[in-house]
Amino acid sequence: MNREQLLAAVKEQITKHRYEHTLGVMETASRLAVKYGVNVKQAETAAILHDYCKFWPEDKMREIIERTPAIPKDLLEHDKELWHAHVGAEVVRRDLGIQDNEILDAIRYHTSGRENMAPLEKVVCLADYIEPGRHFPGVEELRELAEEDMDHALARAFGNTIIFLVNREKKVYPLTVFARNSLVKPKKKKNVQEE
Ligand code: DGI
Ligand code: FE
Ligand code: FE
């Protein structure tokens, strides 16, 4: 499928507002891909399809999680917002014939993240946070950081999400903590005299 066909396919699945978001993620992912030496075509495809199942009914998503061996069952005990990513990867493989596992992983982990994410996964996940349609406190700083250091920006993005969830007394999916930990760089020690 070419870009226009992919866009037409996803347009049928999501709201107009979410489609605008998808276009923003596509453009941002494509730009970050160039900047960080990631395959632009893969980044575009994953970005176009990343929220394919965002509005699927809960029951339909639960059923797919239950009968797909590759989808971790512990998702069912966490926020439903996490489901559309794993279900989406499965559905675009099944219904749209997407076979590139790197693209499927970028869709699968775009919400939760995971430890040691591939560059393509990072690009899509970060683009999802900072696309032009996103408005939340700190997004401007995140956009600036994304231009300098993708890992640092993504570590902060996951950190913000963890704080958001904790403040609302919600569970945090373990992969999000692993994702952040694997992106945080050790701070240089202060007050150590140079020899
Ligand atoms: O689908 P989008 O709205 O574009 O963005 P997304 O796929 O990153 O979904 C983010 C939502 O998921 C956000 O409202 C927080 C919620 N969420 C719930 N539990 C978790 C979580 N996000 C992460 N990263 N980890 C969680 O444990
Ligand atoms: Fe999403
Ligand atoms: Fe999204």
PDB file of C-alpha atoms and ligand atoms in Angstrom:
ATOM      1  CA  MET A   1       0.000   0.000   0.000  1.00  0.00           C
ATOM      2  CA  ASN A   2       1.241   3.470  -0.799  1.00  0.00           C
ATOM      3  CA  ARG A   3       0.982   6.460   1.509  1.00  0.00           C
ATOM      4  CA  GLU A   4      -2.378   7.631   0.144  1.00  0.00           C
ATOM      5  CA  GLN A   5      -3.885   4.155   0.482  1.00  0.00           C
ATOM      6  CA  LEU A   6      -2.646   3.862   4.066  1.00  0.00           C
ATOM      7  CA  LEU A   7      -4.065   7.286   4.904  1.00  0.00           C
ATOM      8  CA  ALA A   8      -7.413   6.379   3.331  1.00  0.00           C
ATOM      9  CA  ALA A   9      -7.509   3.134   5.335  1.00  0.00           C
ATOM     10  CA  VAL A  10      -6.806   4.797   8.677  1.00  0.00           C
ATOM     11  CA  LYS A  11      -9.226   7.646   7.947  1.00  0.00           C
ATOM     12  CA  GLU A  12     -12.108   5.170   8.026  1.00  0.00           C
ATOM     13  CA  GLN A  13     -11.163   3.996  11.515  1.00  0.00           C
ATOM     14  CA  ILE A  14     -10.720   7.240  13.416  1.00  0.00           C
ATOM     15  CA  THR A  15     -12.342  10.629  14.022  1.00  0.00           C
ATOM     16  CA  LYS A  16     -11.501  13.735  12.028  1.00  0.00           C
ATOM     17  CA  HIS A  17      -9.623  15.188  14.987  1.00  0.00           C
ATOM     18  CA  ARG A  18      -7.593  12.010  15.426  1.00  0.00           C
ATOM     19  CA  TYR A  19      -6.861  11.999  11.692  1.00  0.00           C
ATOM     20  CA  GLU A  20      -5.413  15.509  11.999  1.00  0.00           C
ATOM     21  CA  HIS A  21      -3.282  14.208  14.896  1.00  0.00           C
ATOM     22  CA  THR A  22      -2.154  11.315  12.682  1.00  0.00           C
ATOM     23  CA  LEU A  23      -1.035  13.707   9.943  1.00  0.00           C
ATOM     24  CA  GLY A  24       0.904  15.675  12.564  1.00  0.00           C
ATOM     25  CA  VAL A  25       2.593  12.516  13.832  1.00  0.00           C
ATOM     26  CA  MET A  26       3.420  11.511  10.243  1.00  0.00           C
ATOM     27  CA  GLU A  27       5.087  14.822   9.464  1.00  0.00           C
ATOM     28  CA  THR A  28       6.933  14.992  12.782  1.00  0.00           C
ATOM     29  CA  ALA A  29       8.080  11.360  12.579  1.00  0.00           C
ATOM     30  CA  SER A  30       9.309  11.893   9.049  1.00  0.00           C
ATOM     31  CA  ARG A  31      11.330  14.942  10.115  1.00  0.00           C
ATOM     32  CA  LEU A  32      12.777  13.220  13.198  1.00  0.00           C
ATOM     33  CA  ALA A  33      13.637  10.191  11.055  1.00  0.00           C
ATOM     34  CA  VAL A  34      15.752  12.312   8.716  1.00  0.00           C
ATOM     35  CA  LYS A  35      17.419  14.001  11.671  1.00  0.00           C
ATOM     36  CA  TYR A  36      18.269  10.783  13.502  1.00  0.00           C
ATOM     37  CA  GLY A  37      19.098   8.574  10.517  1.00  0.00           C
ATOM     38  CA  VAL A  38      15.983   6.396  10.662  1.00  0.00           C
ATOM     39  CA  ASN A  39      14.266   4.992   7.561  1.00  0.00           C
ATOM     40  CA  VAL A  40      11.713   7.651   6.562  1.00  0.00           C
ATOM     41  CA  LYS A  41       9.341   5.294   4.786  1.00  0.00           C
ATOM     42  CA  GLN A  42       9.088   2.993   7.803  1.00  0.00           C
ATOM     43  CA  ALA A  43       8.619   5.969  10.118  1.00  0.00           C
ATOM     44  CA  GLU A  44       5.833   7.362   7.933  1.00  0.00           C
ATOM     45  CA  THR A  45       4.005   4.053   7.662  1.00  0.00           C
ATOM     46  CA  ALA A  46       4.194   3.382  11.406  1.00  0.00           C
ATOM     47  CA  ALA A  47       3.080   6.947  12.176  1.00  0.00           C
ATOM     48  CA  ILE A  48       0.106   6.756   9.790  1.00  0.00           C
ATOM     49  CA  LEU A  49      -1.081   3.505  11.357  1.00  0.00           C
ATOM     50  CA  HIS A  50      -0.096   4.050  15.002  1.00  0.00           C
ATOM     51  CA  ASP A  51      -3.621   4.916  16.260  1.00  0.00           C
ATOM     52  CA  TYR A  52      -5.521   2.630  13.850  1.00  0.00           C
ATOM     53  CA  CYS A  53      -7.477   0.957  16.668  1.00  0.00           C
ATOM     54  CA  LYS A  54      -7.769   3.978  18.985  1.00  0.00           C
ATOM     55  CA  PHE A  55     -11.585   3.975  18.764  1.00  0.00           C
ATOM     56  CA  TRP A  56     -12.274   0.298  18.531  1.00  0.00           C
ATOM     57  CA  PRO A  57     -14.810  -0.888  21.104  1.00  0.00           C
ATOM     58  CA  GLU A  58     -13.358  -2.167  24.350  1.00  0.00           C
ATOM     59  CA  ASP A  59     -14.931  -5.624  23.919  1.00  0.00           C
ATOM     60  CA  LYS A  60     -13.462  -6.078  20.463  1.00  0.00           C
ATOM     61  CA  MET A  61      -9.993  -5.098  21.717  1.00  0.00           C
ATOM     62  CA  ARG A  62     -10.287  -7.358  24.764  1.00  0.00           C
ATOM     63  CA  GLU A  63     -11.232 -10.285  22.556  1.00  0.00           C
ATOM     64  CA  ILE A  64      -8.188  -9.735  20.317  1.00  0.00           C
ATOM     65  CA  ILE A  65      -5.900  -9.486  23.363  1.00  0.00           C
ATOM     66  CA  GLU A  66      -7.340 -12.705  24.776  1.00  0.00           C
ATOM     67  CA  ARG A  67      -7.010 -14.761  21.621  1.00  0.00           C
ATOM     68  CA  THR A  68      -3.672 -13.446  20.322  1.00  0.00           C
ATOM     69  CA  PRO A  69      -0.837 -15.375  21.981  1.00  0.00           C
ATOM     70  CA  ALA A  70       1.734 -12.654  21.214  1.00  0.00           C
ATOM     71  CA  ILE A  71      -0.173  -9.943  23.120  1.00  0.00           C
ATOM     72  CA  PRO A  72       0.725  -9.785  26.838  1.00  0.00           C
ATOM     73  CA  LYS A  73      -2.337 -10.588  28.947  1.00  0.00           C
ATOM     74  CA  ASP A  74      -1.291  -8.268  31.778  1.00  0.00           C
ATOM     75  CA  LEU A  75      -2.490  -5.393  29.573  1.00  0.00           C
ATOM     76  CA  LEU A  76      -6.008  -6.362  30.640  1.00  0.00           C
ATOM     77  CA  GLU A  77      -5.178  -5.308  34.201  1.00  0.00           C
ATOM     78  CA  HIS A  78      -3.879  -1.922  33.117  1.00  0.00           C
ATOM     79  CA  ASP A  79      -5.395   1.213  31.590  1.00  0.00           C
ATOM     80  CA  LYS A  80      -7.408   0.532  28.429  1.00  0.00           C
ATOM     81  CA  GLU A  81      -5.542   3.416  26.786  1.00  0.00           C
ATOM     82  CA  LEU A  82      -2.654   0.970  26.416  1.00  0.00           C
ATOM     83  CA  TRP A  83      -4.636  -1.572  24.415  1.00  0.00           C
ATOM     84  CA  HIS A  84      -4.971   0.173  21.043  1.00  0.00           C
ATOM     85  CA  ALA A  85      -1.217  -0.011  20.440  1.00  0.00           C
ATOM     86  CA  HIS A  86      -0.841  -3.790  20.779  1.00  0.00           C
ATOM     87  CA  VAL A  87      -4.182  -4.483  19.150  1.00  0.00           C
ATOM     88  CA  GLY A  88      -3.371  -2.031  16.361  1.00  0.00           C
ATOM     89  CA  ALA A  89      -0.145  -3.844  15.443  1.00  0.00           C
ATOM     90  CA  GLU A  90      -2.038  -7.136  15.220  1.00  0.00           C
ATOM     91  CA  VAL A  91      -4.907  -5.675  13.207  1.00  0.00           C
ATOM     92  CA  VAL A  92      -2.816  -3.831  10.594  1.00  0.00           C
ATOM     93  CA  ARG A  93      -0.863  -7.034  10.044  1.00  0.00           C
ATOM     94  CA  ARG A  94      -4.060  -9.037   9.653  1.00  0.00           C
ATOM     95  CA  ASP A  95      -6.225  -6.538   7.762  1.00  0.00           C
ATOM     96  CA  LEU A  96      -3.751  -4.384   5.837  1.00  0.00           C
ATOM     97  CA  GLY A  97      -1.018  -6.981   5.282  1.00  0.00           C
ATOM     98  CA  ILE A  98       1.730  -4.993   6.998  1.00  0.00           C
ATOM     99  CA  GLN A  99       4.547  -7.502   7.460  1.00  0.00           C
ATOM    100  CA  ASP A 100       7.514  -5.366   8.446  1.00  0.00           C
ATOM    101  CA  ASN A 101       8.172  -6.321  12.071  1.00  0.00           C
ATOM    102  CA  GLU A 102      10.040  -3.090  12.757  1.00  0.00           C
ATOM    103  CA  ILE A 103       6.982  -1.094  11.722  1.00  0.00           C
ATOM    104  CA  LEU A 104       4.722  -3.399  13.738  1.00  0.00           C
ATOM    105  CA  ASP A 105       6.918  -2.947  16.833  1.00  0.00           C
ATOM    106  CA  ALA A 106       6.829   0.833  16.433  1.00  0.00           C
ATOM    107  CA  ILE A 107       3.009   0.647  16.468  1.00  0.00           C
ATOM    108  CA  ARG A 108       2.941  -1.965  19.266  1.00  0.00           C
ATOM    109  CA  TYR A 109       5.119   0.038  21.659  1.00  0.00           C
ATOM    110  CA  HIS A 110       4.098   3.590  20.733  1.00  0.00           C
ATOM    111  CA  THR A 111       2.086   4.057  23.941  1.00  0.00           C
ATOM    112  CA  SER A 112       3.884   2.058  26.634  1.00  0.00           C
ATOM    113  CA  GLY A 113       7.398   2.170  25.230  1.00  0.00           C
ATOM    114  CA  ARG A 114       9.735  -0.649  26.275  1.00  0.00           C
ATOM    115  CA  GLU A 115      13.300  -1.232  27.360  1.00  0.00           C
ATOM    116  CA  ASN A 116      15.960  -0.550  24.714  1.00  0.00           C
ATOM    117  CA  MET A 117      13.619   0.781  22.049  1.00  0.00           C
ATOM    118  CA  ALA A 118      14.784   0.690  18.430  1.00  0.00           C
ATOM    119  CA  PRO A 119      15.426   4.098  16.825  1.00  0.00           C
ATOM    120  CA  LEU A 120      12.277   3.698  14.687  1.00  0.00           C
ATOM    121  CA  GLU A 121      10.193   3.035  17.828  1.00  0.00           C
ATOM    122  CA  LYS A 122      11.642   6.128  19.504  1.00  0.00           C
ATOM    123  CA  VAL A 123      10.898   8.354  16.511  1.00  0.00           C
ATOM    124  CA  VAL A 124       7.240   7.320  16.339  1.00  0.00           C
ATOM    125  CA  CYS A 125       6.709   7.498  20.097  1.00  0.00           C
ATOM    126  CA  LEU A 126       8.326  10.921  20.416  1.00  0.00           C
ATOM    127  CA  ALA A 127       6.488  12.270  17.351  1.00  0.00           C
ATOM    128  CA  ASP A 128       3.243  11.167  19.015  1.00  0.00           C
ATOM    129  CA  TYR A 129       4.106  13.321  22.049  1.00  0.00           C
ATOM    130  CA  ILE A 130       5.267  16.455  20.236  1.00  0.00           C
ATOM    131  CA  GLU A 131       3.292  16.700  16.968  1.00  0.00           C
ATOM    132  CA  PRO A 132       2.021  20.266  16.368  1.00  0.00           C
ATOM    133  CA  GLY A 133      -1.525  19.466  17.581  1.00  0.00           C
ATOM    134  CA  ARG A 134      -0.359  18.514  21.081  1.00  0.00           C
ATOM    135  CA  HIS A 135      -0.901  21.055  23.841  1.00  0.00           C
ATOM    136  CA  PHE A 136       0.212  20.302  27.389  1.00  0.00           C
ATOM    137  CA  PRO A 137       2.450  22.044  29.894  1.00  0.00           C
ATOM    138  CA  GLY A 138       6.078  21.523  28.936  1.00  0.00           C
ATOM    139  CA  VAL A 139       5.426  20.476  25.333  1.00  0.00           C
ATOM    140  CA  GLU A 140       7.471  23.391  23.964  1.00  0.00           C
ATOM    141  CA  GLU A 141      10.535  22.399  26.028  1.00  0.00           C
ATOM    142  CA  LEU A 142      10.027  18.815  24.890  1.00  0.00           C
ATOM    143  CA  ARG A 143       9.970  19.960  21.245  1.00  0.00           C
ATOM    144  CA  GLU A 144      13.236  21.819  21.743  1.00  0.00           C
ATOM    145  CA  LEU A 145      14.846  18.865  23.511  1.00  0.00           C
ATOM    146  CA  ALA A 146      13.705  16.565  20.691  1.00  0.00           C
ATOM    147  CA  GLU A 147      15.886  18.583  18.307  1.00  0.00           C
ATOM    148  CA  GLU A 148      18.968  18.064  20.470  1.00  0.00           C
ATOM    149  CA  ASP A 149      18.730  14.651  22.093  1.00  0.00           C
ATOM    150  CA  MET A 150      16.027  12.122  21.217  1.00  0.00           C
ATOM    151  CA  ASP A 151      16.732   9.853  24.212  1.00  0.00           C
ATOM    152  CA  HIS A 152      16.646  12.709  26.688  1.00  0.00           C
ATOM    153  CA  ALA A 153      13.376  14.007  25.207  1.00  0.00           C
ATOM    154  CA  LEU A 154      11.753  10.579  25.312  1.00  0.00           C
ATOM    155  CA  ALA A 155      12.938   9.920  28.879  1.00  0.00           C
ATOM    156  CA  ARG A 156      11.289  13.186  29.888  1.00  0.00           C
ATOM    157  CA  ALA A 157       8.097  12.357  27.982  1.00  0.00           C
ATOM    158  CA  PHE A 158       7.758   9.003  29.753  1.00  0.00           C
ATOM    159  CA  GLY A 159       8.618  10.710  33.040  1.00  0.00           C
ATOM    160  CA  ASN A 160       5.784  13.201  32.481  1.00  0.00           C
ATOM    161  CA  THR A 161       3.356  10.370  31.743  1.00  0.00           C
ATOM    162  CA  ILE A 162       4.421   8.471  34.873  1.00  0.00           C
ATOM    163  CA  ILE A 163       3.936  11.603  37.008  1.00  0.00           C
ATOM    164  CA  PHE A 164       0.541  12.204  35.353  1.00  0.00           C
ATOM    165  CA  LEU A 165      -0.573   8.654  36.152  1.00  0.00           C
ATOM    166  CA  VAL A 166       0.762   8.675  39.718  1.00  0.00           C
ATOM    167  CA  ASN A 167      -0.935  12.024  40.422  1.00  0.00           C
ATOM    168  CA  ARG A 168      -4.229  10.469  39.377  1.00  0.00           C
ATOM    169  CA  GLU A 169      -3.551   7.380  41.512  1.00  0.00           C
ATOM    170  CA  LYS A 170      -3.459   5.191  38.413  1.00  0.00           C
ATOM    171  CA  LYS A 171      -1.300   2.156  37.722  1.00  0.00           C
ATOM    172  CA  VAL A 172       1.837   2.528  35.604  1.00  0.00           C
ATOM    173  CA  TYR A 173       2.465  -0.254  33.095  1.00  0.00           C
ATOM    174  CA  PRO A 174       5.901  -1.732  33.898  1.00  0.00           C
ATOM    175  CA  LEU A 175       7.188  -1.330  30.329  1.00  0.00           C
ATOM    176  CA  THR A 176       6.872   2.448  30.666  1.00  0.00           C
ATOM    177  CA  VAL A 177       9.149   2.408  33.713  1.00  0.00           C
ATOM    178  CA  PHE A 178      11.606   0.115  31.896  1.00  0.00           C
ATOM    179  CA  ALA A 179      11.496   2.405  28.868  1.00  0.00           C
ATOM    180  CA  ARG A 180      12.313   5.476  30.924  1.00  0.00           C
ATOM    181  CA  ASN A 181      15.056   3.744  32.915  1.00  0.00           C
ATOM    182  CA  SER A 182      16.780   2.561  29.749  1.00  0.00           C
ATOM    183  CA  LEU A 183      16.770   6.133  28.357  1.00  0.00           C
ATOM    184  CA  VAL A 184      17.918   8.045  31.437  1.00  0.00           C
ATOM    185  CA  LYS A 185      21.587   8.865  31.340  1.00  0.00           C
ATOM    186  CA  PRO A 186      23.487   8.835  34.628  1.00  0.00           C
ATOM    187  CA  LYS A 187      24.007  12.379  35.890  1.00  0.00           C
ATOM    188  CA  LYS A 188      27.576  13.575  36.183  1.00  0.00           C
ATOM    189  CA  LYS A 189      28.576  13.793  39.835  1.00  0.00           C
ATOM    190  CA  LYS A 190      28.695  17.297  41.223  1.00  0.00           C
ATOM    191  CA  ASN A 191      31.404  18.669  43.515  1.00  0.00           C
ATOM    192  CA  VAL A 192      34.008  16.251  42.273  1.00  0.00           C
ATOM    193  CA  GLN A 193      37.272  18.122  41.831  1.00  0.00           C
ATOM    194  CA  GLU A 194      38.992  17.651  38.514  1.00  0.00           C
ATOM    195  CA  GLU A 195      42.429  16.163  39.071  1.00  0.00           C
TER     196      GLU A 195
HETATM  197  O1  DGI B   1      -3.150   7.502  21.400  1.00  0.00           O
HETATM  198  P1  DGI B   1      -2.654   8.874  21.761  1.00  0.00           P
HETATM  199  O2  DGI B   1      -3.649   9.632  22.580  1.00  0.00           O
HETATM  200  O3  DGI B   1      -2.175   9.645  20.588  1.00  0.00           O
HETATM  201  O4  DGI B   1      -1.372   8.703  22.711  1.00  0.00           O
HETATM  202  P2  DGI B   1      -0.826   7.374  23.411  1.00  0.00           P
HETATM  203  O5  DGI B   1      -0.997   6.210  22.550  1.00  0.00           O
HETATM  204  O6  DGI B   1       0.569   7.697  23.845  1.00  0.00           O
HETATM  205  O7  DGI B   1      -1.775   7.191  24.696  1.00  0.00           O
HETATM  206  C1  DGI B   1      -1.433   7.912  25.822  1.00  0.00           C
HETATM  207  C2  DGI B   1      -2.401   7.663  26.922  1.00  0.00           C
HETATM  208  O8  DGI B   1      -2.169   6.414  27.581  1.00  0.00           O
HETATM  209  C3  DGI B   1      -2.190   8.745  27.959  1.00  0.00           C
HETATM  210  O9  DGI B   1      -3.424   9.374  28.192  1.00  0.00           O
HETATM  211  C4  DGI B   1      -1.709   8.008  29.166  1.00  0.00           C
HETATM  212  C5  DGI B   1      -2.308   6.644  28.953  1.00  0.00           C
HETATM  213  N1  DGI B   1      -1.649   5.602  29.752  1.00  0.00           N
HETATM  214  C6  DGI B   1      -2.294   4.890  30.700  1.00  0.00           C
HETATM  215  N2  DGI B   1      -1.470   4.059  31.318  1.00  0.00           N
HETATM  216  C7  DGI B   1      -0.247   4.231  30.754  1.00  0.00           C
HETATM  217  C8  DGI B   1      -0.361   5.211  29.744  1.00  0.00           C
HETATM  218  N3  DGI B   1       0.692   5.596  29.005  1.00  0.00           N
HETATM  219  C9  DGI B   1       1.890   5.013  29.269  1.00  0.00           C
HETATM  220  N4  DGI B   1       2.963   5.374  28.546  1.00  0.00           N
HETATM  221  N5  DGI B   1       2.046   4.073  30.247  1.00  0.00           N
HETATM  222  C10 DGI B   1       1.019   3.646  31.016  1.00  0.00           C
HETATM  223  O10 DGI B   1       1.187   2.814  31.913  1.00  0.00           O
HETATM  224 FE    FE B   2      -1.880   6.032  20.562  1.00  0.00          FE
HETATM  225 FE    FE B   3      -1.280   9.057  18.753  1.00  0.00          FE
END
